[in-house]
Amino acid sequence: MVRYFLLLLALISILVVSIAGLRGCKTSRPPIEIFPDMVRQDKVKAQVPSNFFADGRGAREHVAGTVPLGYSQPECSGGCDAKMGSPYNAVYFSGKEDYANTGKNSGAGTNWGTGIPFTVAMSTLERGRERYQIQCAVCHGATGAGNGIATKYGLVGVANLQQQRLRDMSDGEIFNTISNGKNTMLGYGATIQVPDRWAIVAYIRALQRSQNATINDVPADQRAAFQGTNAASATTTPAKP
Ligand code: HEC
């Protein structure tokens, strides 16, 4: 009987010591993992060196000529060389202080310039519409009326791009607003390339015109279709917001 008792005591002692007695001990060995799954694996972590590559860097350089997926340069038909005096890319990715990169007339210093610094083709407007709908419409709305989806979720103070003040605003100043933001609007210079910003400016002009058209904007031979019942109202300029 005593024999069994001593055996049991010994077993219990071993159990207690093995569970409780080793608590607080330090070990440099990895813990036992029954199902390690993919908790630990060989991989390159961001900004961390790696012996795997000869140059010791974990981060790899882009393959020469890499462009973001789906990216295409807006078309530039003809006029850019003549107006800008150098090839399209060289001008717009130079970071120069000229009109095309700042919206300000160079030399004059702080004066906003006006005009799109390359010839606007239909493809420019299409590019502008695409970029506008991606980058601006969430706040400014599809027509620029300042009623984008974000305003329905409580964003206040979004500018109505159809207002007279912004219709009169020079292209250069709008370009600058896209690049650097204005008051509560953040700048988009880091995410929208220079030619695309100009394409957006051109598209905003098209939007502004689309909301303020008169019968005179319709080609003469097509006016008859619009001069039906509401000819009188069509010939007057709509009220400005
Ligand atoms: C996150 C919402 C948001 C987005 C996206 C946004 N804007 Fe704005 N924008 C604003 C707000 C808010 C204002 C009003 C700022 C103020 O004057 O207080 C504003 C003002 C403006 C103005 C008027 C500036 C002035 O001088 O009064 C222009 C022009 C403009 N935005 C153009 C754009 C264009 C072009 C884009 C797309 C590239 C864009 N915005 C994207 C929120 C936005």
XYZ file of N, CA and C and ligand atoms in Angstrom:
766
model
N 0.822 -1.200 0.000
C 0.000 0.000 0.000
C 0.865 1.263 0.000
N 1.789 1.304 0.923
C 2.697 2.450 1.024
C 3.475 2.624 -0.275
N 3.782 1.464 -0.902
C 4.532 1.496 -2.154
C 3.760 2.295 -3.232
N 2.446 1.959 -3.297
C 1.618 2.662 -4.286
C 1.526 4.148 -3.985
N 1.418 4.411 -2.652
C 1.320 5.821 -2.261
C 2.574 6.596 -2.668
N 3.744 5.992 -2.418
C 4.997 6.668 -2.761
C 5.114 6.855 -4.276
N 4.684 5.847 -5.011
C 4.732 5.949 -6.479
C 3.861 7.095 -6.968
N 2.652 7.153 -6.407
C 1.715 8.213 -6.786
C 2.283 9.577 -6.432
N 2.866 9.664 -5.224
C 3.460 10.931 -4.780
C 4.569 11.360 -5.739
N 5.390 10.368 -6.136
C 6.492 10.691 -7.045
C 5.955 11.201 -8.378
N 4.939 10.531 -8.903
C 4.359 10.945 -10.180
C 3.767 12.358 -10.092
N 3.038 12.585 -8.999
C 2.417 13.906 -8.835
C 3.505 14.978 -8.715
N 4.574 14.657 -7.967
C 5.666 15.625 -7.815
C 6.273 15.967 -9.162
N 6.527 14.945 -9.972
C 7.110 15.200 -11.303
C 6.178 16.073 -12.133
N 4.891 15.750 -12.039
C 3.904 16.511 -12.820
C 3.893 17.974 -12.388
N 3.843 18.172 -11.051
C 3.787 19.558 -10.547
C 5.050 20.310 -10.940
N 6.193 19.677 -10.747
C 7.455 20.358 -11.065
C 7.536 20.653 -12.571
N 7.104 19.681 -13.399
C 7.250 19.896 -14.845
C 6.308 20.995 -15.339
N 5.141 21.139 -14.703
C 4.230 22.195 -15.154
C 4.587 23.535 -14.524
N 4.707 23.538 -13.195
C 4.864 24.804 -12.489
C 6.321 25.179 -12.278
N 7.168 24.170 -12.106
C 8.540 24.446 -11.681
C 9.379 25.144 -12.738
N 9.048 24.959 -14.036
C 9.885 25.546 -15.080
C 9.418 26.936 -15.502
N 8.321 27.361 -14.882
C 7.844 28.707 -15.250
C 8.876 29.735 -14.840
N 9.156 30.667 -15.698
C 10.149 31.680 -15.362
C 11.527 31.331 -15.888
N 11.752 30.063 -16.278
C 13.032 29.713 -16.876
C 13.126 30.326 -18.263
N 14.287 30.749 -18.633
C 14.470 31.314 -19.977
C 15.150 30.302 -20.856
N 14.752 30.257 -22.096
C 15.424 29.379 -23.050
C 15.551 30.104 -24.372
N 16.612 29.830 -25.071
C 16.779 30.461 -26.382
C 16.269 29.541 -27.480
N 15.825 28.366 -27.100
C 15.302 27.463 -28.123
C 13.891 27.865 -28.530
N 13.536 27.654 -29.773
C 12.177 28.040 -30.182
C 11.151 27.185 -29.461
N 9.986 27.741 -29.179
C 8.964 26.961 -28.490
C 8.499 25.807 -29.375
N 7.962 24.811 -28.731
C 7.451 23.676 -29.510
C 6.145 24.103 -30.171
N 6.081 23.972 -31.484
C 4.859 24.327 -32.182
C 4.250 23.072 -32.755
N 3.076 22.756 -32.299
C 2.438 21.523 -32.783
C 2.014 21.716 -34.241
N 1.306 22.819 -34.507
C 0.868 23.120 -35.887
C 1.404 24.497 -36.278
N 2.625 24.611 -36.732
C 3.188 25.944 -36.983
C 2.535 26.640 -38.177
N 1.847 25.888 -39.010
C 1.241 26.472 -40.211
C 2.256 27.385 -40.905
N 1.870 28.641 -41.182
C 2.820 29.506 -41.882
C 3.217 30.701 -41.022
N 3.201 30.464 -39.668
C 3.531 31.576 -38.780
C 4.935 32.095 -39.072
N 5.870 31.164 -39.239
C 7.232 31.566 -39.546
C 7.600 31.025 -40.916
N 8.139 31.877 -41.752
C 8.531 31.410 -43.078
C 9.628 32.318 -43.613
N 10.371 31.805 -44.575
C 11.423 32.604 -45.190
C 10.790 33.601 -46.135
N 11.015 34.866 -45.875
C 10.479 35.888 -46.772
C 11.277 37.170 -46.592
N 11.137 38.043 -47.544
C 11.790 39.342 -47.444
C 10.821 40.302 -46.783
N 11.263 40.957 -45.731
C 10.408 41.958 -45.102
C 10.766 43.331 -45.653
N 9.785 44.228 -45.654
C 10.004 45.559 -46.214
C 11.146 46.267 -45.490
N 11.999 46.927 -46.221
C 13.069 47.766 -45.682
C 14.092 46.991 -44.849
N 14.199 45.693 -45.093
C 15.115 44.891 -44.291
C 16.160 44.275 -45.227
N 17.442 44.231 -44.800
C 18.469 43.656 -45.679
C 18.234 42.164 -45.884
N 18.798 41.632 -46.927
C 18.648 40.207 -47.207
C 19.953 39.674 -47.764
N 20.414 38.546 -47.203
C 21.640 37.942 -47.712
C 21.407 37.194 -49.013
N 20.150 37.036 -49.369
C 19.817 36.242 -50.541
C 20.368 36.864 -51.805
N 20.358 38.218 -51.843
C 20.800 38.910 -53.052
C 22.239 39.390 -52.887
N 22.939 39.427 -53.986
C 24.362 39.767 -53.938
C 24.594 41.156 -53.350
N 23.677 42.109 -53.623
C 23.901 43.459 -53.114
C 23.398 43.627 -51.684
N 22.872 42.565 -51.072
C 22.495 42.624 -49.670
C 21.207 43.368 -49.390
N 20.530 43.851 -50.440
C 19.291 44.608 -50.217
C 18.088 43.683 -50.377
N 17.130 43.818 -49.460
C 15.901 43.038 -49.597
C 15.027 43.591 -50.697
N 14.883 44.936 -50.717
C 14.034 45.557 -51.737
C 14.748 45.518 -53.078
N 14.029 45.154 -54.097
C 14.626 45.085 -55.433
C 14.245 46.322 -56.239
N 15.125 46.678 -57.158
C 14.814 47.793 -58.057
C 13.797 47.337 -59.089
N 12.998 48.319 -59.580
C 12.074 47.975 -60.658
C 12.868 47.593 -61.896
N 12.313 46.682 -62.658
C 12.906 46.363 -63.952
C 12.816 47.637 -64.800
N 13.874 47.929 -65.548
C 13.898 49.156 -66.342
C 12.665 49.251 -67.231
N 12.037 50.417 -67.248
C 10.888 50.621 -68.129
C 9.566 50.188 -67.517
N 9.565 49.810 -66.226
C 8.316 49.385 -65.591
C 7.319 50.545 -65.527
N 6.073 50.287 -65.851
C 5.018 51.298 -65.672
C 3.902 50.664 -64.857
N 3.130 51.495 -64.120
C 2.017 50.927 -63.345
C 1.034 50.211 -64.266
N 0.416 49.156 -63.764
C -0.534 48.381 -64.557
C -1.666 49.286 -65.038
N -1.978 49.224 -66.315
C -3.105 49.971 -66.842
C -2.786 51.414 -67.173
N -1.529 51.808 -66.986
C -1.210 53.200 -67.219
C -0.955 53.483 -68.689
N -1.479 54.581 -69.180
C -1.118 55.007 -70.529
C -1.020 56.524 -70.557
N -0.061 57.018 -71.250
C 0.121 58.462 -71.359
C -1.026 59.058 -72.160
N -1.544 60.221 -71.747
C -2.538 60.863 -72.594
C -1.919 61.253 -73.927
N -2.718 61.174 -74.935
C -2.220 61.516 -76.270
C -1.893 63.001 -76.333
N -0.916 63.339 -77.106
C -0.553 64.726 -77.293
C -0.435 64.922 -78.789
N -1.447 65.538 -79.356
C -1.461 65.571 -80.822
C -0.795 66.834 -81.343
N 0.310 66.665 -81.938
C 0.971 67.739 -82.662
C 1.550 68.846 -81.814
N 0.698 69.751 -81.345
C 1.121 71.042 -80.816
C 2.151 71.077 -79.714
N 2.344 69.984 -78.972
C 3.188 70.113 -77.782
C 4.616 70.504 -78.112
N 5.179 69.901 -79.121
C 6.570 70.240 -79.439
C 6.704 71.715 -79.776
N 5.796 72.190 -80.625
C 5.879 73.576 -81.040
C 5.704 74.511 -79.839
N 4.728 74.201 -78.996
C 4.441 75.107 -77.882
C 5.476 75.000 -76.773
N 5.872 73.770 -76.474
C 6.731 73.582 -75.325
C 8.201 73.518 -75.699
N 8.488 73.283 -76.946
C 9.863 73.300 -77.401
C 10.662 72.067 -77.045
N 10.039 71.042 -76.501
C 10.777 69.807 -76.225
C 9.778 68.670 -76.107
N 10.256 67.438 -76.150
C 9.313 66.318 -76.135
C 8.482 66.288 -74.855
N 7.290 65.774 -74.992
C 6.276 65.708 -73.947
C 6.823 65.273 -72.585
N 7.400 64.100 -72.521
C 7.835 63.580 -71.228
C 8.894 64.456 -70.591
N 9.857 64.875 -71.392
C 10.959 65.663 -70.848
C 10.428 66.920 -70.177
N 9.378 67.506 -70.751
C 8.817 68.729 -70.186
C 8.128 68.450 -68.865
N 7.254 67.434 -68.844
C 6.355 67.298 -67.707
C 6.925 66.537 -66.534
N 8.037 65.860 -66.729
C 8.598 65.163 -65.589
C 9.913 65.801 -65.153
N 10.091 67.037 -65.583
C 11.349 67.702 -65.287
C 11.320 68.410 -63.945
N 10.111 68.652 -63.393
C 10.029 69.411 -62.151
C 10.452 70.845 -62.323
N 10.367 71.351 -63.550
C 10.790 72.722 -63.786
C 9.801 73.715 -63.169
N 10.202 74.950 -63.114
C 9.359 75.985 -62.527
C 8.572 76.719 -63.598
N 8.364 76.082 -64.735
C 7.678 76.785 -65.820
C 6.159 76.670 -65.681
N 5.454 77.282 -66.621
C 3.987 77.291 -66.552
C 3.408 75.889 -66.518
N 3.934 74.995 -67.368
C 3.361 73.650 -67.463
C 3.453 72.899 -66.142
N 4.439 73.218 -65.315
C 4.623 72.494 -64.062
C 4.082 73.214 -62.840
N 3.793 74.516 -62.968
C 3.363 75.272 -61.787
C 2.033 75.980 -61.984
N 1.631 76.211 -63.241
C 0.432 77.005 -63.488
C 0.697 78.494 -63.409
N 1.955 78.854 -63.097
C 2.300 80.271 -63.024
C 3.126 80.656 -64.232
N 2.893 81.852 -64.731
C 3.700 82.334 -65.838
C 5.124 82.531 -65.366
N 6.055 81.839 -66.017
C 7.438 82.003 -65.581
C 7.885 83.422 -65.915
N 8.744 83.934 -65.120
C 9.161 85.324 -65.310
C 8.264 86.231 -64.511
N 6.962 86.202 -64.813
C 6.036 87.065 -64.086
C 5.951 86.669 -62.617
N 6.397 85.459 -62.275
C 6.474 85.077 -60.873
C 5.186 84.540 -60.307
N 4.338 85.403 -59.749
C 3.185 84.896 -59.018
C 1.896 84.936 -59.831
N 1.968 85.330 -61.094
C 0.729 85.440 -61.866
C 0.287 84.094 -62.402
N -0.967 83.743 -62.132
C -1.501 82.513 -62.713
C -1.631 82.708 -64.214
N -1.183 81.703 -64.933
C -1.337 81.760 -66.381
C -2.628 81.091 -66.785
N -2.972 81.208 -68.045
C -4.161 80.505 -68.495
C -3.896 79.800 -69.810
N -4.664 78.762 -70.067
C -4.456 77.925 -71.257
C -3.868 76.589 -70.880
N -4.166 75.581 -71.685
C -3.594 74.247 -71.480
C -2.290 74.214 -72.266
N -1.175 73.837 -71.632
C 0.123 73.995 -72.297
C 0.408 72.966 -73.387
N -0.597 72.281 -73.879
C -0.420 71.449 -75.068
C -1.747 71.437 -75.792
N -1.733 71.017 -77.020
C -2.963 71.037 -77.803
C -3.953 70.027 -77.251
N -5.155 70.497 -76.968
C -6.171 69.613 -76.398
C -6.874 68.868 -77.524
N -6.711 67.565 -77.531
C -7.409 66.728 -78.506
C -8.590 66.066 -77.803
N -9.444 65.415 -78.563
C -10.568 64.687 -77.958
C -10.054 63.668 -76.945
N -8.906 63.045 -77.272
C -8.355 62.037 -76.358
C -7.916 62.674 -75.034
N -7.527 63.969 -75.080
C -7.156 64.656 -73.837
C -8.377 64.762 -72.932
N -9.512 65.149 -73.528
C -10.730 65.294 -72.735
C -11.189 63.942 -72.188
N -11.027 62.903 -73.012
C -11.439 61.588 -72.530
C -10.557 61.140 -71.376
N -9.271 61.412 -71.518
C -8.345 61.094 -70.431
C -8.730 61.913 -69.182
N -9.038 63.194 -69.409
C -9.422 64.059 -68.301
C -10.686 63.574 -67.614
N -11.656 63.143 -68.421
C -12.899 62.646 -67.827
C -12.617 61.408 -66.975
N -11.801 60.504 -67.510
C -11.482 59.288 -66.763
C -10.815 59.631 -65.436
N -9.803 60.512 -65.503
C -9.071 60.888 -64.279
C -9.984 61.638 -63.316
N -10.817 62.540 -63.851
C -11.733 63.303 -63.000
C -12.663 62.353 -62.257
N -13.196 61.381 -62.990
C -14.161 60.480 -62.354
C -13.495 59.612 -61.300
N -12.208 59.316 -61.491
C -11.498 58.523 -60.495
C -11.121 59.380 -59.290
N -10.583 60.579 -59.552
C -9.940 61.343 -58.487
C -10.822 62.426 -57.867
N -11.742 62.985 -58.596
C -12.431 64.189 -58.133
C -13.918 63.974 -57.881
N -14.545 63.094 -58.684
C -16.006 63.006 -58.662
C -16.549 62.564 -57.309
N -15.766 61.808 -56.538
C -16.264 61.367 -55.226
C -16.666 62.557 -54.367
N -15.977 63.660 -54.525
C -16.326 64.853 -53.744
C -17.088 65.863 -54.600
N -16.563 66.170 -55.778
C -17.137 67.264 -56.559
C -18.328 66.842 -57.410
N -18.604 65.553 -57.513
C -19.763 65.084 -58.267
C -19.462 64.971 -59.748
N -20.264 64.172 -60.442
C -20.007 63.874 -61.848
C -20.055 65.111 -62.725
N -20.879 66.088 -62.364
C -20.947 67.306 -63.174
C -20.160 68.445 -62.535
N -19.520 68.197 -61.409
C -18.766 69.252 -60.732
C -19.618 70.119 -59.826
N -20.861 69.700 -59.588
C -21.772 70.540 -58.804
C -21.494 70.482 -57.301
N -20.455 69.779 -56.906
C -20.095 69.751 -55.485
C -20.960 68.796 -54.681
N -21.546 67.803 -55.334
C -22.482 66.893 -54.646
C -22.057 65.439 -54.792
N -20.752 65.169 -54.739
C -20.270 63.790 -54.865
C -20.712 62.928 -53.694
N -20.452 61.631 -53.828
C -20.942 60.671 -52.830
C -20.408 60.996 -51.432
N -19.189 61.566 -51.348
C -18.602 61.855 -50.033
C -19.443 62.871 -49.267
N -20.124 63.754 -50.002
C -20.946 64.766 -49.311
C -22.161 64.109 -48.661
N -22.581 62.970 -49.197
C -23.724 62.272 -48.600
C -23.311 61.597 -47.298
N -21.994 61.433 -47.110
C -21.502 60.843 -45.874
C -20.925 61.917 -44.951
N -21.341 63.153 -45.176
C -21.034 64.178 -44.195
C -19.870 65.095 -44.515
N -19.244 64.953 -45.679
C -18.169 65.891 -46.014
C -18.789 67.231 -46.403
N -18.416 68.273 -45.682
C -19.017 69.572 -45.964
C -18.005 70.503 -46.615
N -18.523 71.495 -47.300
C -17.682 72.551 -47.840
C -17.025 72.225 -49.163
N -17.489 71.188 -49.858
C -16.907 70.862 -51.162
C -17.314 71.933 -52.176
N -16.342 72.455 -52.892
C -16.621 73.563 -53.808
C -17.472 73.089 -54.993
N -18.394 73.931 -55.391
C -19.173 73.714 -56.605
C -18.361 74.265 -57.774
N -17.885 73.360 -58.641
C -17.010 73.797 -59.737
C -17.782 74.559 -60.812
N -19.108 74.585 -60.684
C -19.916 75.293 -61.675
C -20.100 76.765 -61.309
N -19.673 77.148 -60.128
C -19.931 78.536 -59.730
C -19.111 79.511 -60.586
N -19.640 80.717 -60.705
C -19.038 81.709 -61.601
C -17.572 81.983 -61.248
N -17.264 82.030 -59.959
C -15.889 82.332 -59.552
C -14.915 81.314 -60.134
N -15.319 80.034 -60.124
C -14.416 79.010 -60.642
C -14.477 78.929 -62.159
N -15.574 79.413 -62.745
C -15.618 79.465 -64.203
C -14.656 80.548 -64.698
N -14.534 81.615 -63.905
C -13.635 82.704 -64.280
C -12.179 82.419 -63.888
N -11.979 81.462 -63.022
C -10.627 81.204 -62.506
C -9.706 80.741 -63.637
N -8.455 81.179 -63.580
C -7.524 80.806 -64.651
C -7.174 79.318 -64.559
N -6.812 78.766 -65.706
C -6.448 77.342 -65.760
C -5.284 77.043 -64.822
N -4.350 77.982 -64.765
C -3.161 77.762 -63.946
C -3.494 77.623 -62.475
N -4.483 78.404 -62.016
C -4.824 78.337 -60.594
C -5.535 77.018 -60.273
N -6.378 76.548 -61.199
C -7.031 75.249 -60.979
C -5.976 74.143 -60.987
N -5.030 74.253 -61.924
C -3.923 73.290 -61.963
C -3.217 73.260 -60.611
N -2.997 74.447 -60.051
C -2.301 74.528 -58.768
C -3.138 73.925 -57.640
N -4.467 74.119 -57.707
C -5.330 73.513 -56.684
C -5.224 71.998 -56.742
N -5.187 71.450 -57.949
C -5.037 69.987 -58.056
C -3.684 69.572 -57.477
N -2.639 70.331 -57.806
C -1.287 69.943 -57.384
C -1.104 70.062 -55.876
N -1.553 71.192 -55.328
C -1.215 71.502 -53.933
C -2.396 71.567 -52.996
N -3.622 71.462 -53.525
C -4.800 71.553 -52.671
C -5.152 72.981 -52.345
N -6.224 73.136 -51.584
C -6.691 74.477 -51.222
C -7.516 74.341 -49.956
N -7.174 75.084 -48.929
C -7.881 75.012 -47.649
C -8.082 73.557 -47.209
N -9.334 73.097 -47.188
C -9.574 71.744 -46.671
C -9.386 70.663 -47.725
N -9.131 71.035 -48.973
C -8.893 70.007 -49.998
C -7.404 69.698 -50.068
N -7.075 68.418 -49.960
C -5.669 68.020 -50.026
C -5.160 68.102 -51.460
N -3.856 68.201 -51.618
C -3.267 68.237 -52.949
C -3.187 66.850 -53.561
N -3.275 66.805 -54.879
C -3.191 65.524 -55.578
C -1.946 65.446 -56.460
N -0.979 66.333 -56.181
C 0.232 66.348 -56.989
C 1.001 65.041 -56.925
N 0.904 64.349 -55.794
C 1.673 63.120 -55.635
C 1.044 61.953 -56.384
N -0.249 62.049 -56.688
C -0.916 60.898 -57.297
C -1.334 61.143 -58.742
N -1.407 62.404 -59.168
C -1.834 62.673 -60.544
C -0.670 63.324 -61.280
N -0.272 62.716 -62.394
C 0.865 63.250 -63.135
C 0.493 64.563 -63.810
N 1.511 65.349 -64.103
C 1.307 66.693 -64.622
C 0.403 66.735 -65.862
N 0.658 65.911 -66.897
C -0.227 65.987 -68.075
C -1.673 65.627 -67.716
N -1.839 64.710 -66.777
C -3.195 64.328 -66.376
C -3.894 65.462 -65.644
N -3.128 66.254 -64.874
C -3.750 67.401 -64.186
C -4.282 68.384 -65.208
N -3.504 68.611 -66.263
C -3.981 69.524 -67.314
C -5.177 68.931 -68.032
N -5.154 67.606 -68.238
C -6.297 66.962 -68.900
C -7.551 67.136 -68.039
N -7.389 67.072 -66.714
C -8.534 67.275 -65.813
C -9.027 68.713 -65.904
N -8.093 69.675 -65.945
C -8.504 71.084 -66.084
C -9.333 71.256 -67.352
N -8.850 70.658 -68.455
C -9.578 70.778 -69.718
C -10.966 70.164 -69.590
N -11.048 69.038 -68.873
C -12.354 68.384 -68.726
C -13.289 69.208 -67.842
N -12.731 69.864 -66.809
C -13.568 70.734 -65.970
C -14.155 71.860 -66.821
N -13.360 72.393 -67.748
C -13.878 73.433 -68.646
C -15.041 72.895 -69.468
N -14.886 71.633 -69.934
C -15.979 71.026 -70.708
C -17.221 70.864 -69.835
N -17.015 70.448 -68.570
C -18.151 70.301 -67.651
C -18.844 71.638 -67.434
N -18.028 72.683 -67.226
C -18.605 74.002 -66.967
C -19.409 74.469 -68.178
N -18.875 74.198 -69.343
C -19.591 74.618 -70.542
C -20.878 73.806 -70.717
N -20.790 72.514 -70.371
C -21.957 71.651 -70.579
C -23.136 72.104 -69.738
N -22.864 72.752 -68.602
C -23.953 73.184 -67.716
C -24.387 74.614 -68.019
N -23.752 75.244 -68.983
C -24.071 76.633 -69.284
C -24.219 76.857 -70.782
N -24.688 75.827 -71.456
C -24.770 75.919 -72.914
C -25.974 76.756 -73.340
N -25.848 77.423 -74.458
C -26.985 78.118 -75.067
C -27.227 77.491 -76.438
N -28.287 77.901 -77.059
C -28.620 77.351 -78.367
C -27.506 77.635 -79.369
N -26.731 78.695 -79.097
C -25.657 79.047 -80.017
C -24.500 78.050 -79.996
N -24.449 77.218 -78.934
C -23.416 76.190 -78.882
C -23.747 75.007 -79.778
N -25.006 74.923 -80.216
C -25.411 73.822 -81.098
C -25.086 74.235 -82.530
N -24.449 73.369 -83.305
C -24.166 73.729 -84.699
C -25.449 74.166 -85.408
N -25.347 75.204 -86.249
C -26.527 75.848 -86.834
C -27.464 74.855 -87.508
N -26.899 73.883 -88.222
C -27.759 72.973 -88.968
C -28.478 71.960 -88.078
N -28.113 71.913 -86.800
C -28.792 70.958 -85.915
C -29.727 71.643 -84.924
N -29.838 72.967 -85.009
C -30.611 73.691 -84.003
C -32.093 73.377 -84.071
N -32.576 73.084 -85.289
C -34.014 72.882 -85.469
C -34.554 71.871 -84.468
N -33.751 70.815 -84.187
C -34.210 69.757 -83.287
C -34.484 70.296 -81.879
N -33.775 71.360 -81.501
C -33.926 71.894 -80.144
C -34.901 73.062 -80.084
N -35.320 73.576 -81.252
C -36.150 74.768 -81.241
C -37.622 74.403 -81.352
N -37.997 73.438 -80.554
C -39.392 73.043 -80.522
C -40.129 73.818 -79.460
N -40.675 73.098 -78.518
C -41.543 73.699 -77.511
C -40.810 74.671 -76.600
N -39.562 74.353 -76.255
C -38.899 75.198 -75.260
C -37.809 76.067 -75.891
N -38.049 76.476 -77.127
C -37.038 77.279 -77.804
C -36.710 78.544 -77.025
N -37.733 79.157 -76.435
C -37.499 80.423 -75.739
C -36.535 80.227 -74.578
N -36.762 79.159 -73.779
C -35.893 78.975 -72.620
C -34.510 78.513 -73.062
N -34.437 77.811 -74.201
C -33.139 77.299 -74.640
C -32.213 78.413 -75.111
N -32.793 79.505 -75.578
C -31.925 80.558 -76.092
C -31.376 81.443 -74.980
N -31.965 81.378 -73.800
C -31.440 82.205 -72.720
C -30.430 81.404 -71.914
N -29.446 82.084 -71.400
C -28.433 81.427 -70.582
C -29.070 81.008 -69.259
N -28.840 79.763 -68.820
C -29.427 79.340 -67.549
C -28.866 80.184 -66.405
N -29.658 80.268 -65.343
C -29.225 81.055 -64.187
C -27.919 80.508 -63.646
N -27.037 81.382 -63.296
C -25.740 80.949 -62.768
C -25.880 80.578 -61.296
N -25.279 79.463 -60.894
C -25.399 79.070 -59.476
C -24.566 79.991 -58.576
C -11.882 64.531 -50.595
C -12.748 65.412 -51.322
C -12.177 66.137 -52.524
C -11.585 65.593 -53.633
C -11.327 64.129 -53.933
C -11.288 66.685 -54.488
N -11.669 67.858 -53.930
Fe -11.547 69.695 -54.786
N -12.302 70.527 -53.091
C -12.706 69.838 -51.978
C -13.124 70.775 -50.972
C -13.660 70.412 -49.585
C -12.957 72.064 -51.529
C -13.228 73.408 -50.864
C -11.947 73.888 -50.240
C -12.136 75.250 -49.615
O -11.956 76.243 -50.318
O -12.453 75.269 -48.431
C -12.449 71.868 -52.859
C -12.161 72.905 -53.740
C -11.778 72.737 -55.046
C -11.599 73.805 -56.011
C -11.823 75.282 -55.734
C -10.598 75.893 -55.150
C -10.794 77.367 -54.911
O -9.897 78.123 -55.234
O -11.833 77.748 -54.368
C -11.226 73.231 -57.186
C -10.929 73.940 -58.496
C -11.158 71.812 -56.960
N -11.504 71.538 -55.658
C -10.808 70.888 -57.913
C -10.640 69.532 -57.655
C -10.163 68.602 -58.628
C -9.820 68.921 -60.060
C -10.108 67.387 -58.016
C -9.618 66.071 -58.583
C -8.246 66.059 -58.952
C -10.572 67.559 -56.657
N -10.881 68.877 -56.474
C -10.679 66.536 -55.725
C -12.731 68.475 -51.832
C -12.213 67.572 -52.725
